[in-house]
CSV table of C-alpha atoms in Angstrom, one decimal:
chain,number,residue,atom,x,y,z
A,1,MET,CA,-10.8,1.4,2.7
A,2,LEU,CA,-9.2,3.8,0.4
A,3,GLY,CA,-11.6,5.3,-2.1
A,4,SER,CA,-10.9,8.8,-3.3
A,5,ALA,CA,-8.3,9.6,-0.5
A,6,ARG,CA,-5.0,7.8,-0.5
A,7,LEU,CA,-3.2,6.6,2.5
A,8,HIS,CA,-1.6,9.4,4.5
A,9,HIS,CA,1.8,8.2,5.5
A,10,VAL,CA,2.9,8.8,9.1
A,11,THR,CA,5.5,11.5,9.1
A,12,ALA,CA,6.3,11.2,12.8
A,13,ALA,CA,8.9,8.8,14.2
A,14,LEU,CA,6.1,6.6,15.5
A,15,ALA,CA,4.3,5.1,12.5
A,16,ILE,CA,1.1,3.8,14.0
A,17,ALA,CA,-2.3,5.3,14.0
A,18,VAL,CA,-4.8,4.4,16.7
A,19,VAL,CA,-8.5,4.8,17.5
A,20,LEU,CA,-10.1,5.0,20.9
A,21,LEU,CA,-13.7,5.2,21.8
A,22,ALA,CA,-14.8,8.3,23.7
A,23,SER,CA,-14.7,8.1,27.5
A,24,GLY,CA,-18.3,9.2,27.4
A,25,CYS,CA,-19.5,5.8,26.1
A,26,THR,CA,-21.0,3.3,28.5
A,27,SER,CA,-18.1,1.4,30.0
A,28,GLY,CA,-19.7,-1.5,31.6
A,29,ALA,CA,-17.1,-1.3,34.3
A,30,GLY,CA,-18.6,-4.1,36.3
A,31,LYS,CA,-18.1,-6.5,33.5
A,32,THR,CA,-14.5,-5.7,32.6
A,33,GLU,CA,-12.5,-8.0,34.9
A,34,LYS,CA,-13.5,-11.6,34.9
A,35,ASP,CA,-12.3,-14.6,36.9
A,36,ASN,CA,-10.5,-17.2,34.7
A,37,VAL,CA,-12.9,-19.9,33.4
A,38,GLY,CA,-11.0,-23.1,32.8
A,39,ALA,CA,-11.1,-24.6,29.3
A,40,GLY,CA,-11.8,-28.0,30.8
A,41,ALA,CA,-10.1,-31.4,30.6
A,42,VAL,CA,-7.8,-32.3,27.7
A,43,ALA,CA,-9.2,-34.9,25.4
A,44,LYS,CA,-6.9,-37.7,24.0
A,45,PRO,CA,-5.7,-37.4,20.4
A,46,SER,CA,-8.4,-38.5,17.9
A,47,ALA,CA,-7.7,-41.8,16.2
A,48,ALA,CA,-7.2,-40.4,12.7
A,49,GLN,CA,-5.3,-37.3,13.8
A,50,ALA,CA,-2.0,-38.2,12.2
A,51,ASP,CA,-3.4,-39.8,9.1
A,52,PRO,CA,-2.0,-38.1,6.0
A,53,ALA,CA,-4.4,-36.1,3.9
A,54,ALA,CA,-4.6,-37.3,0.3
A,55,ILE,CA,-3.4,-34.8,-2.3
A,56,ALA,CA,-6.0,-34.2,-5.1
A,57,TRP,CA,-3.6,-32.1,-7.2
A,58,THR,CA,-0.6,-29.8,-7.0
A,59,THR,CA,0.0,-26.8,-9.3
A,60,LYS,CA,3.2,-24.8,-9.5
A,61,VAL,CA,2.4,-21.1,-8.8
A,62,LYS,CA,4.5,-18.4,-7.3
A,63,ALA,CA,1.7,-17.7,-5.0
A,64,ILE,CA,1.0,-14.5,-3.1
A,65,GLY,CA,-1.3,-15.2,-0.2
A,66,GLN,CA,-4.0,-17.8,0.0
A,67,PRO,CA,-6.4,-18.7,-2.8
A,68,VAL,CA,-10.0,-17.5,-3.0
A,69,GLU,CA,-12.8,-20.0,-3.9
A,70,ALA,CA,-15.1,-18.7,-6.6
A,71,GLY,CA,-17.6,-21.4,-7.7
A,72,PRO,CA,-15.8,-23.7,-10.2
A,73,ALA,CA,-12.6,-21.8,-10.0
A,74,LEU,CA,-9.8,-21.1,-7.5
A,75,LEU,CA,-8.3,-17.6,-7.8
A,76,VAL,CA,-4.8,-16.9,-6.6
A,77,LEU,CA,-2.3,-14.1,-7.1
A,78,SER,CA,1.1,-14.9,-8.5
A,79,LYS,CA,4.4,-13.1,-8.9
A,80,THR,CA,5.7,-12.4,-12.4
A,81,GLY,CA,9.3,-12.1,-13.5
A,82,GLY,CA,9.1,-8.3,-14.0
A,83,GLY,CA,8.1,-7.5,-10.5
A,84,GLY,CA,4.4,-7.5,-11.3
A,85,VAL,CA,1.4,-9.6,-10.3
A,86,GLU,CA,-1.0,-11.9,-12.2
A,87,LEU,CA,-4.4,-13.1,-11.3
A,88,VAL,CA,-4.4,-16.9,-12.0
A,89,SER,CA,-7.7,-18.9,-12.3
A,90,LEU,CA,-7.4,-22.6,-11.6
A,91,ASP,CA,-9.9,-25.3,-12.1
A,92,LYS,CA,-10.9,-26.5,-8.7
A,93,GLU,CA,-11.3,-30.1,-9.8
A,94,THR,CA,-8.0,-30.5,-11.6
A,95,GLY,CA,-5.7,-27.6,-10.8
A,96,ARG,CA,-5.3,-26.8,-14.5
A,97,THR,CA,-4.9,-23.1,-15.3
A,98,ASN,CA,-8.1,-21.5,-16.8
A,99,PHE,CA,-6.4,-18.1,-17.6
A,100,ARG,CA,-3.9,-15.6,-16.4
A,101,VAL,CA,-4.5,-11.8,-16.5
A,102,PRO,CA,-2.4,-8.9,-15.1
A,103,PHE,CA,-3.4,-7.7,-11.7
A,104,HIS,CA,-2.7,-4.3,-10.3
A,105,PRO,CA,-3.6,-3.2,-6.7
A,106,GLY,CA,-4.3,0.3,-8.1
A,107,GLY,CA,-4.6,2.9,-5.3
A,108,SER,CA,-4.6,0.2,-2.6
A,109,PRO,CA,-2.2,1.3,0.2
A,110,THR,CA,0.8,-0.8,0.9
A,111,GLY,CA,-0.6,-2.0,4.2
A,112,VAL,CA,-3.7,-3.6,2.6
A,113,THR,CA,-3.2,-7.2,1.7
A,114,MET,CA,-3.4,-7.9,-2.0
A,115,GLN,CA,-6.0,-10.6,-2.7
A,116,PRO,CA,-8.4,-11.6,-5.5
A,117,ARG,CA,-11.9,-10.1,-5.3
A,118,ALA,CA,-14.8,-12.4,-6.4
A,119,THR,CA,-18.6,-12.5,-6.1
A,120,GLU,CA,-21.6,-14.5,-7.2
A,121,THR,CA,-24.6,-12.9,-8.9
A,122,ASP,CA,-28.2,-13.7,-8.3
A,123,ALA,CA,-28.1,-15.8,-11.5
A,124,GLY,CA,-25.3,-18.0,-9.9
A,125,ARG,CA,-22.6,-16.6,-12.1
A,126,HIS,CA,-19.2,-16.2,-10.4
A,127,LEU,CA,-17.2,-13.2,-11.4
A,128,ALA,CA,-13.7,-11.9,-10.5
A,129,VAL,CA,-13.5,-8.1,-10.1
A,130,LEU,CA,-10.1,-6.5,-10.9
A,131,ARG,CA,-8.5,-3.2,-11.9
A,132,ARG,CA,-7.4,-2.5,-15.4
A,133,TYR,CA,-3.8,-3.8,-15.9
A,134,ASP,CA,-2.0,-0.5,-15.3
A,135,LEU,CA,-3.0,2.9,-13.9
A,136,ASP,CA,-2.5,4.6,-17.3
A,137,ALA,CA,-4.6,2.1,-19.3
A,138,GLU,CA,-7.4,3.6,-21.4
A,139,GLY,CA,-10.9,2.4,-20.8
A,140,PRO,CA,-12.9,1.5,-17.6
A,141,ALA,CA,-11.0,1.4,-14.3
A,142,LEU,CA,-12.6,-1.9,-13.1
A,143,VAL,CA,-13.8,-5.0,-14.9
A,144,ALA,CA,-15.8,-8.0,-13.8
A,145,VAL,CA,-14.6,-11.2,-15.6
A,146,ASP,CA,-16.0,-14.8,-15.7
A,147,VAL,CA,-13.9,-16.9,-13.4
A,148,ARG,CA,-13.7,-19.8,-15.9
A,149,THR,CA,-12.8,-17.9,-19.1
A,150,GLY,CA,-11.6,-14.5,-18.1
A,151,LYS,CA,-14.1,-12.9,-20.5
A,152,VAL,CA,-15.2,-9.4,-19.5
A,153,VAL,CA,-18.8,-9.4,-18.4
A,154,SER,CA,-19.1,-5.7,-17.3
A,155,SER,CA,-17.0,-2.7,-16.5
A,156,ALA,CA,-17.1,0.5,-14.5
A,157,ALA,CA,-15.1,3.7,-15.0
A,158,PHE,CA,-16.0,5.6,-11.8
A,159,ALA,CA,-13.7,3.8,-9.4
A,160,ILE,CA,-10.6,5.9,-8.7
A,161,ASP,CA,-8.5,4.0,-6.1
A,162,ASP,CA,-9.7,0.6,-5.0
A,163,TYR,CA,-12.8,-1.5,-4.6
A,164,GLU,CA,-14.3,-4.4,-2.6
A,165,ALA,CA,-16.2,-7.1,-4.3
A,166,CYS,CA,-19.3,-8.5,-2.6
A,167,SER,CA,-22.8,-9.8,-3.3
A,168,ASP,CA,-25.8,-8.8,-1.2
A,169,GLY,CA,-28.6,-10.3,-3.3
A,170,HIS,CA,-28.7,-7.4,-5.8
A,171,ASP,CA,-25.7,-8.4,-7.9
A,172,VAL,CA,-23.7,-5.4,-6.8
A,173,CYS,CA,-20.2,-4.5,-5.5
A,174,TRP,CA,-18.9,-1.9,-3.1
A,175,SER,CA,-16.6,0.6,-4.6
A,176,GLY,CA,-14.3,2.3,-2.2
A,177,TYR,CA,-12.5,0.5,0.6
A,178,ASP,CA,-13.2,-0.5,4.2
A,179,SER,CA,-11.2,1.0,7.1
A,180,ARG,CA,-9.2,-1.7,8.8
A,181,PRO,CA,-5.9,-2.5,10.5
A,182,GLY,CA,-3.2,-2.2,7.9
A,183,GLY,CA,0.2,-3.8,7.3
A,184,ILE,CA,3.5,-3.7,9.1
A,185,VAL,CA,5.2,-0.3,9.2
A,186,ASP,CA,8.6,0.7,10.7
A,187,SER,CA,8.6,2.6,14.0
A,188,PRO,CA,11.1,3.4,16.7
A,189,PHE,CA,9.8,0.4,18.6
A,190,GLY,CA,10.2,-2.1,15.7
A,191,PRO,CA,7.6,-3.3,13.2
A,192,MET,CA,4.0,-2.2,14.1
A,193,ARG,CA,0.7,-2.2,12.2
A,194,ASP,CA,-0.9,0.9,10.8
A,195,ILE,CA,-4.6,1.7,10.5
A,196,ILE,CA,-5.7,2.4,6.9
A,197,PRO,CA,-8.6,4.8,6.2
A,198,GLY,CA,-11.5,3.9,4.0
A,199,SER,CA,-13.9,5.8,1.7
A,200,ALA,CA,-17.6,6.4,1.1
A,201,PRO,CA,-19.2,3.3,-0.6
A,202,ARG,CA,-20.9,3.2,-3.9
A,203,ARG,CA,-22.7,0.3,-5.5
A,204,TRP,CA,-22.0,-1.1,-9.0
A,205,ASP,CA,-24.4,-3.5,-10.8
A,206,LEU,CA,-22.2,-6.2,-12.2
A,207,GLU,CA,-24.6,-7.4,-14.8
A,208,SER,CA,-25.2,-4.0,-16.4
A,209,GLY,CA,-22.1,-2.0,-15.3
A,210,ARG,CA,-24.3,0.8,-14.0
A,211,VAL,CA,-23.9,2.6,-10.7
A,212,THR,CA,-27.2,1.8,-9.0
A,213,GLU,CA,-26.8,3.4,-5.6
A,214,GLN,CA,-24.4,5.9,-4.1
A,215,THR,CA,-24.2,6.9,-0.5
A,216,LEU,CA,-24.7,10.5,0.6
A,217,GLN,CA,-22.6,9.8,3.7
A,218,GLU,CA,-19.5,11.5,2.2
A,219,GLY,CA,-16.3,10.4,3.8
A,220,ALA,CA,-17.9,7.5,5.7
A,221,LEU,CA,-15.4,4.7,6.6
A,222,ARG,CA,-16.7,1.2,6.6
A,223,VAL,CA,-15.4,-0.2,9.9
A,224,GLY,CA,-17.6,-3.3,10.4
A,225,GLU,CA,-19.7,-5.9,8.6
A,226,PRO,CA,-22.2,-5.5,7.3
A,227,ASP,CA,-23.1,-1.8,7.6
A,228,LEU,CA,-21.1,0.0,10.4
A,229,PHE,CA,-19.4,3.3,9.4
A,230,ALA,CA,-17.4,6.0,11.1
A,231,ARG,CA,-17.4,9.6,9.9
A,232,GLY,CA,-15.6,12.8,11.0
A,233,GLU,CA,-12.6,13.4,13.1
A,234,GLY,CA,-11.8,14.2,16.8
A,235,ARG,CA,-14.7,15.2,19.0
A,236,MET,CA,-16.9,15.6,15.9
A,237,ALA,CA,-16.6,12.0,14.9
A,238,THR,CA,-19.6,9.6,14.9
A,239,LEU,CA,-20.0,5.9,14.7
A,240,ALA,CA,-23.2,5.0,12.7
A,241,ARG,CA,-25.1,2.0,11.4
A,242,LEU,CA,-26.2,2.7,7.8
A,243,PRO,CA,-28.5,-0.1,6.8
A,244,GLY,CA,-29.4,1.8,3.6
A,245,THR,CA,-27.5,4.2,1.4
A,246,ARG,CA,-29.6,7.2,2.6
A,247,LYS,CA,-30.8,6.0,6.0
A,248,THR,CA,-29.1,6.1,9.4
A,249,GLY,CA,-30.1,3.3,11.8
A,250,TRP,CA,-28.3,5.0,14.7
A,251,SER,CA,-25.3,7.2,15.4
A,252,GLN,CA,-23.0,7.5,18.4
A,253,SER,CA,-20.4,10.1,19.1
A,254,VAL,CA,-16.9,8.7,19.3
A,255,SER,CA,-13.6,10.6,19.8
A,256,LEU,CA,-11.1,9.4,17.3
A,257,ALA,CA,-7.7,9.8,18.9
A,258,VAL,CA,-5.2,9.8,16.1
A,259,ASP,CA,-1.5,9.6,16.8
A,260,TYR,CA,0.9,12.4,16.4
A,261,GLY,CA,1.9,13.0,12.7
A,262,VAL,CA,-1.2,11.5,11.1
A,263,ALA,CA,-3.4,13.9,9.1
A,264,SER,CA,-6.3,11.7,8.1
A,265,LYS,CA,-9.4,10.3,9.7
A,266,HIS,CA,-9.4,6.6,10.6
A,267,GLY,CA,-11.8,4.0,11.7
A,268,TRP,CA,-11.4,0.5,13.0
A,269,SER,CA,-12.6,-3.0,12.2
A,270,PHE,CA,-15.5,-4.5,14.1
A,271,ALA,CA,-16.7,-8.1,13.8
A,272,HIS,CA,-20.5,-8.5,13.8
A,273,ASP,CA,-22.1,-11.3,15.7
A,274,GLU,CA,-25.5,-11.9,13.9
A,275,GLU,CA,-27.0,-14.0,16.6
A,276,SER,CA,-26.7,-11.3,19.3
A,277,ASN,CA,-26.6,-8.3,16.9
A,278,VAL,CA,-23.5,-7.0,18.6
A,279,TYR,CA,-20.3,-5.5,17.0
A,280,VAL,CA,-17.1,-6.5,18.8
A,281,GLY,CA,-14.1,-4.3,18.0
A,282,SER,CA,-10.6,-3.8,19.3
A,283,MET,CA,-8.9,-0.4,19.6
A,284,GLY,CA,-5.5,0.9,20.6
A,285,LYS,CA,-3.8,3.8,22.3
A,286,PRO,CA,-1.0,6.0,21.0
A,287,VAL,CA,2.5,5.6,22.5
A,288,PRO,CA,3.2,8.7,24.6
A,289,ARG,CA,5.6,11.1,22.9
A,290,THR,CA,7.8,11.2,26.0
A,291,LEU,CA,8.6,7.5,25.4
A,292,VAL,CA,9.3,8.1,21.7
A,293,ARG,CA,11.8,10.8,22.6
A,294,ARG,CA,13.4,8.4,25.2
A,295,TYR,CA,13.7,5.7,22.5
A,296,GLU,CA,15.3,8.1,20.0
A,297,ARG,CA,17.9,9.0,22.6
A,298,GLY,CA,18.9,5.4,22.9
A,299,LYS,CA,17.2,4.8,26.3
A,300,LYS,CA,15.4,1.7,27.3
A,301,VAL,CA,11.6,2.0,26.9
A,302,SER,CA,9.0,-0.2,28.5
A,303,LEU,CA,5.4,-0.4,27.3
A,304,LYS,CA,2.7,-2.3,29.2
A,305,TYR,CA,0.6,-4.4,26.9
A,306,LYS,CA,-2.4,-3.9,29.1
A,307,SER,CA,-2.4,-0.2,28.5
A,308,ARG,CA,-2.0,-0.5,24.7
A,309,PHE,CA,-5.3,-2.1,23.6
A,310,SER,CA,-9.0,-2.3,24.4
A,311,ALA,CA,-12.0,-4.2,23.0
A,312,SER,CA,-15.6,-3.2,23.2
A,313,GLY,CA,-19.1,-4.7,22.4
A,314,ILE,CA,-21.5,-2.3,20.7
A,315,ASP,CA,-25.3,-3.0,20.4
A,316,GLY,CA,-26.1,-3.3,16.7
A,317,ARG,CA,-29.6,-1.9,17.2
A,318,THR,CA,-29.0,1.1,19.5
A,319,GLY,CA,-25.3,1.8,19.2
A,320,GLU,CA,-24.8,1.5,23.0
A,321,GLN,CA,-21.4,0.4,24.2
A,322,LEU,CA,-22.2,-2.7,26.3
A,323,TRP,CA,-18.8,-3.6,27.8
A,324,ARG,CA,-15.1,-2.9,27.4
A,325,ARG,CA,-12.0,-5.1,28.0
A,326,LYS,CA,-8.5,-3.7,28.6
A,327,GLY,CA,-5.5,-5.4,27.0
A,328,ALA,CA,-7.3,-7.1,24.1
A,329,ASP,CA,-4.9,-7.1,21.2
A,330,PRO,CA,-6.6,-6.6,17.8
A,331,TRP,CA,-3.7,-8.1,15.8
A,332,CYS,CA,-3.1,-11.2,17.9
A,333,SER,CA,-2.2,-14.0,15.5
A,334,LEU,CA,-3.6,-16.6,17.9
A,335,VAL,CA,-7.2,-15.6,17.3
A,336,ARG,CA,-8.4,-17.3,14.2
A,337,SER,CA,-10.8,-15.4,12.0
A,338,TYR,CA,-13.5,-18.0,11.5
A,339,ASN,CA,-16.8,-16.2,10.9
A,340,GLU,CA,-18.6,-18.0,13.7
A,341,THR,CA,-15.9,-17.1,16.3
A,342,ASN,CA,-14.4,-13.7,15.3
A,343,ALA,CA,-16.8,-11.7,17.5
A,344,ARG,CA,-16.6,-14.3,20.3
A,345,THR,CA,-12.8,-14.7,20.9
A,346,LEU,CA,-10.4,-12.2,22.5
A,347,CYS,CA,-6.7,-12.2,23.0
A,348,VAL,CA,-5.9,-10.4,26.3
A,349,VAL,CA,-2.2,-9.6,26.8
A,350,GLY,CA,-0.3,-8.6,30.0
A,351,GLY,CA,3.3,-7.8,30.7
A,352,SER,CA,5.6,-5.4,29.1
A,353,ARG,CA,7.4,-4.9,25.8
A,354,ILE,CA,11.0,-3.7,26.2
A,355,ASP,CA,12.7,-1.7,23.3
A,356,VAL,CA,16.2,-0.3,22.9
A,357,LYS,CA,17.1,1.4,19.6
A,358,GLY,CA,19.2,-1.0,17.5
A,359,LYS,CA,18.4,-4.1,19.6
A,360,LYS,CA,15.9,-6.8,19.3
A,361,MET,CA,12.6,-6.3,21.2
A,362,THR,CA,12.2,-8.4,24.4
A,363,THR,CA,9.3,-9.1,26.7
A,364,GLU,CA,8.9,-9.0,30.5
A,365,ASP,CA,6.3,-10.9,32.5
A,366,LEU,CA,4.4,-11.7,29.3
A,367,VAL,CA,1.0,-13.4,29.8
A,368,VAL,CA,-1.4,-14.1,27.0
A,369,GLU,CA,-5.0,-15.2,27.8
A,370,LEU,CA,-7.3,-16.4,25.0
A,371,GLN,CA,-10.8,-15.8,26.1
A,372,GLY,CA,-14.2,-16.9,24.7
A,373,VAL,CA,-16.7,-14.1,25.3
A,374,ALA,CA,-20.5,-13.7,25.1
A,375,PRO,CA,-20.8,-10.8,22.7
A,376,ARG,CA,-23.7,-9.1,24.5
A,377,THR,CA,-22.3,-9.1,28.0
A,378,GLY,CA,-18.5,-9.6,27.5
A,379,GLU,CA,-18.6,-12.4,30.1
A,380,VAL,CA,-15.8,-14.9,29.7
A,381,THR,CA,-17.1,-18.4,28.8
A,382,TRP,CA,-13.7,-20.1,28.6
A,383,SER,CA,-10.1,-19.2,28.8
A,384,HIS,CA,-6.6,-20.6,28.1
A,385,THR,CA,-3.5,-18.9,29.5
A,386,LEU,CA,0.1,-18.9,28.2
A,387,ASP,CA,3.1,-17.3,30.0
A,388,GLY,CA,6.9,-17.2,29.9
A,389,GLU,CA,8.5,-18.9,27.0
A,390,ASP,CA,5.3,-20.5,25.9
A,391,ALA,CA,3.6,-17.1,25.5
A,392,GLU,CA,6.7,-15.6,23.7
A,393,ARG,CA,6.9,-18.4,21.2
A,394,ALA,CA,3.2,-18.3,20.3
A,395,TYR,CA,2.5,-14.6,20.6
A,396,VAL,CA,5.8,-12.9,19.7
A,397,ASP,CA,7.4,-15.5,17.3
A,398,HIS,CA,4.0,-16.4,15.8
A,399,ARG,CA,4.8,-20.2,15.8
A,400,ALA,CA,1.4,-21.4,16.7
A,401,PRO,CA,0.3,-24.2,14.3
A,402,LEU,CA,-3.2,-24.2,12.8
A,403,ALA,CA,-5.7,-26.7,14.1
A,404,PRO,CA,-9.4,-27.2,13.2
A,405,TYR,CA,-11.3,-24.1,14.6
A,406,GLY,CA,-8.3,-22.8,16.4
A,407,VAL,CA,-4.6,-23.1,17.0
A,408,VAL,CA,-2.1,-25.5,18.7
A,409,LEU,CA,-0.7,-24.1,21.9
A,410,PRO,CA,1.8,-25.3,24.5
A,411,SER,CA,0.5,-26.7,27.8
A,412,ASP,CA,1.6,-28.8,30.8
A,413,ASP,CA,0.2,-31.8,28.9
A,414,GLY,CA,2.2,-31.1,25.7
A,415,PRO,CA,0.8,-29.4,22.6
A,416,VAL,CA,-2.9,-29.0,22.7
A,417,ALA,CA,-5.4,-27.9,20.0
A,418,LEU,CA,-7.7,-25.2,21.2
A,419,ASP,CA,-11.2,-25.1,19.7
A,420,GLN,CA,-12.2,-21.5,19.8
A,421,ARG,CA,-15.9,-22.2,19.4
A,422,ASP,CA,-16.1,-23.6,22.9
A,423,GLY,CA,-12.6,-23.7,24.5
A,424,ALA,CA,-12.3,-27.5,24.2
A,425,LEU,CA,-8.8,-28.9,24.3
A,426,GLU,CA,-7.4,-31.9,22.5
A,427,GLN,CA,-3.9,-33.4,22.8
A,428,VAL,CA,-1.9,-33.3,19.6
A,429,ALA,CA,0.2,-36.4,18.8
A,430,ASP,CA,3.9,-35.9,18.2
A,431,ASP,CA,3.7,-37.3,14.6
A,432,THR,CA,0.9,-35.1,13.6
A,433,VAL,CA,1.8,-32.7,10.7
A,434,LEU,CA,0.2,-29.3,10.8
A,435,LEU,CA,0.5,-25.9,9.0
A,436,CYS,CA,2.5,-22.9,10.2
A,437,SER,CA,3.1,-19.4,8.7
A,438,SER,CA,6.1,-19.7,6.4
A,439,GLY,CA,7.5,-16.2,7.1
A,440,PRO,CA,6.9,-12.5,6.4
A,441,ASP,CA,3.6,-11.7,4.7
A,442,GLN,CA,5.1,-9.1,2.3
A,443,VAL,CA,6.1,-9.1,-1.4
A,444,THR,CA,7.8,-6.4,-3.6
A,445,ALA,CA,5.3,-5.7,-6.4
A,446,TYR,CA,5.4,-2.8,-8.8
A,447,GLY,CA,8.5,-1.5,-7.0
A,448,ILE,CA,6.8,-1.2,-3.6
A,449,LYS,CA,6.7,-3.6,-0.6
A,450,ARG,CA,3.1,-4.7,-0.2
A,451,ALA,CA,1.2,-6.9,2.2
A,452,ALA,CA,0.9,-10.3,0.5
A,453,GLY,CA,-1.1,-12.6,2.8
A,454,THR,CA,0.2,-15.7,4.6
A,455,LEU,CA,1.8,-18.7,2.9
A,456,TYR,CA,1.9,-21.9,4.9
A,457,GLU,CA,4.5,-24.6,5.4
A,458,THR,CA,4.1,-28.0,7.1
A,459,CYS,CA,5.3,-28.1,10.8
A,460,ASP,CA,5.1,-30.3,13.9
A,461,PRO,CA,2.9,-29.6,16.9
A,462,ASP,CA,5.8,-27.5,18.4
A,463,GLY,CA,5.9,-25.2,15.4
A,464,ARG,CA,9.1,-26.6,13.9
A,465,ARG,CA,9.3,-27.2,10.2
A,466,SER,CA,8.4,-30.7,9.1
A,467,SER,CA,9.0,-32.6,5.9
A,468,GLY,CA,6.2,-35.1,6.6
A,469,GLU,CA,2.9,-35.4,4.9
A,470,LEU,CA,0.2,-33.0,6.1
A,471,SER,CA,-2.3,-34.8,8.3
A,472,VAL,CA,-6.0,-34.8,7.8
A,473,PHE,CA,-6.2,-32.9,11.1
A,474,GLY,CA,-3.9,-30.2,9.8
A,475,ALA,CA,-5.7,-29.9,6.4
A,476,SER,CA,-9.0,-29.5,8.3
A,477,ALA,CA,-7.6,-26.4,9.9
A,478,VAL,CA,-7.8,-24.6,6.5
A,479,GLU,CA,-11.2,-22.9,5.8
A,480,GLY,CA,-12.9,-24.0,2.7
A,481,GLU,CA,-16.0,-25.6,1.1
A,482,GLY,CA,-16.8,-29.3,0.9
A,483,HIS,CA,-14.1,-32.0,1.6
A,484,VAL,CA,-11.2,-30.3,-0.2
A,485,ARG,CA,-8.9,-27.7,1.2
A,486,TYR,CA,-6.8,-25.4,-1.0
A,487,VAL,CA,-3.4,-24.3,0.5
A,488,ALA,CA,-0.9,-21.9,-1.0
A,489,MET,CA,2.7,-22.8,0.0
A,490,PRO,CA,5.9,-21.3,-1.3
A,491,GLY,CA,6.0,-22.1,-5.0
A,492,ARG,CA,2.8,-24.1,-5.3
A,493,VAL,CA,-0.9,-24.5,-4.5
A,494,VAL,CA,-2.0,-27.9,-3.2
A,495,ALA,CA,-5.5,-29.3,-3.0
A,496,TYR,CA,-5.9,-31.7,0.1
A,497,GLU,CA,-8.8,-34.1,0.6
A,498,VAL,CA,-10.0,-34.1,4.2
A,499,GLY,CA,-12.9,-36.6,4.0
């Protein structure tokens, strides 16, 4: 998301940038408000729910974020004693270290999560793509290395800031960076998330090291998979689908409303549902300056969640906005990012956030409704509602344990696992051991606090830390290939067998 332009830091008191689709888009007003659709009866706990998952291996690593699977290897970032970061390659079968090489995020803004980049070529070779070890190093800016040996396969000197590794059947990678929600930044209303700008993409052939394609869409920000871009600012901005580097599938005018104090153009992240060919994206609204001034004077400020966020469905073929939903929070930690559900699940929030300078944020009348949606119509297919203390613990405190295809949430029947594919509910036994976030997703690297990705810890169904063995049910909640799940925890990476 960065490319040739670095992140513009917010100079105003409120450090959050937001994007809002133009009011001229089709609103689908008749489809916005939906009656709740119950998630159905709660199934009893499965027989093997509390069975412990066998541990295939454990390796001591000062892990930063979750590992990335790359063919025969597992790639994970690790802290070093001098405040730097290493890319560590582990053998997936044994956990033994293949190699370690210095890793530098380069021009990546602090809000972008540091994580390994890897891809597979047409020949089946798995490569890790990383920046040269420091910004002043001589030679190519980027290298592609074999994930088993660390041997340099190809290199490219054109990348200035950052990159995104991928494979699209032509053995190429994107250079530049997607526009997306960024990391936590300070604001008068407590920690908030910034939006980080992207850059125009280029293509780099990993086998030869040559730049094979380069877009003419200068300044285009990649805001959705696989080929959705935003260009321009203000009333001149457009949202466009660019299926080729020199071809526009369609374009649609959007008004990018950027908050006070931000001097750069910004896009947003959209999830693409291939089956329906619809992009589903969430957007926010700026906090009014009058409220910022009230907060700075020490006055109590109340912000309605419903007025802060909006989600829309956009036709992938024509660019038409099909529907819009108010109150859909794009950063809701309750919505899991499984590929098959990330365009089909919304987190709709009601109530108010209460802020007073120097005091802990509180909530009032908080209601959180997880909704399954049909991407083309926006119709609600299932829903699950939390309110009061249950909503605060899950939404505000982020203590919602992971479960297969979803999360564990409080209910009148006790903790229940919500399957976000279809809204099905399953009771979770008291002795089941699950995974919860282990704390702030930040690390100090190269003298700067950077987004580091989530580390997990074992917990019970109510989100409290547990010293028990992770259950098969809990291990199955981690995405991965085959019957082994790789989990980064504080100080180690563990391979769990789930079947």
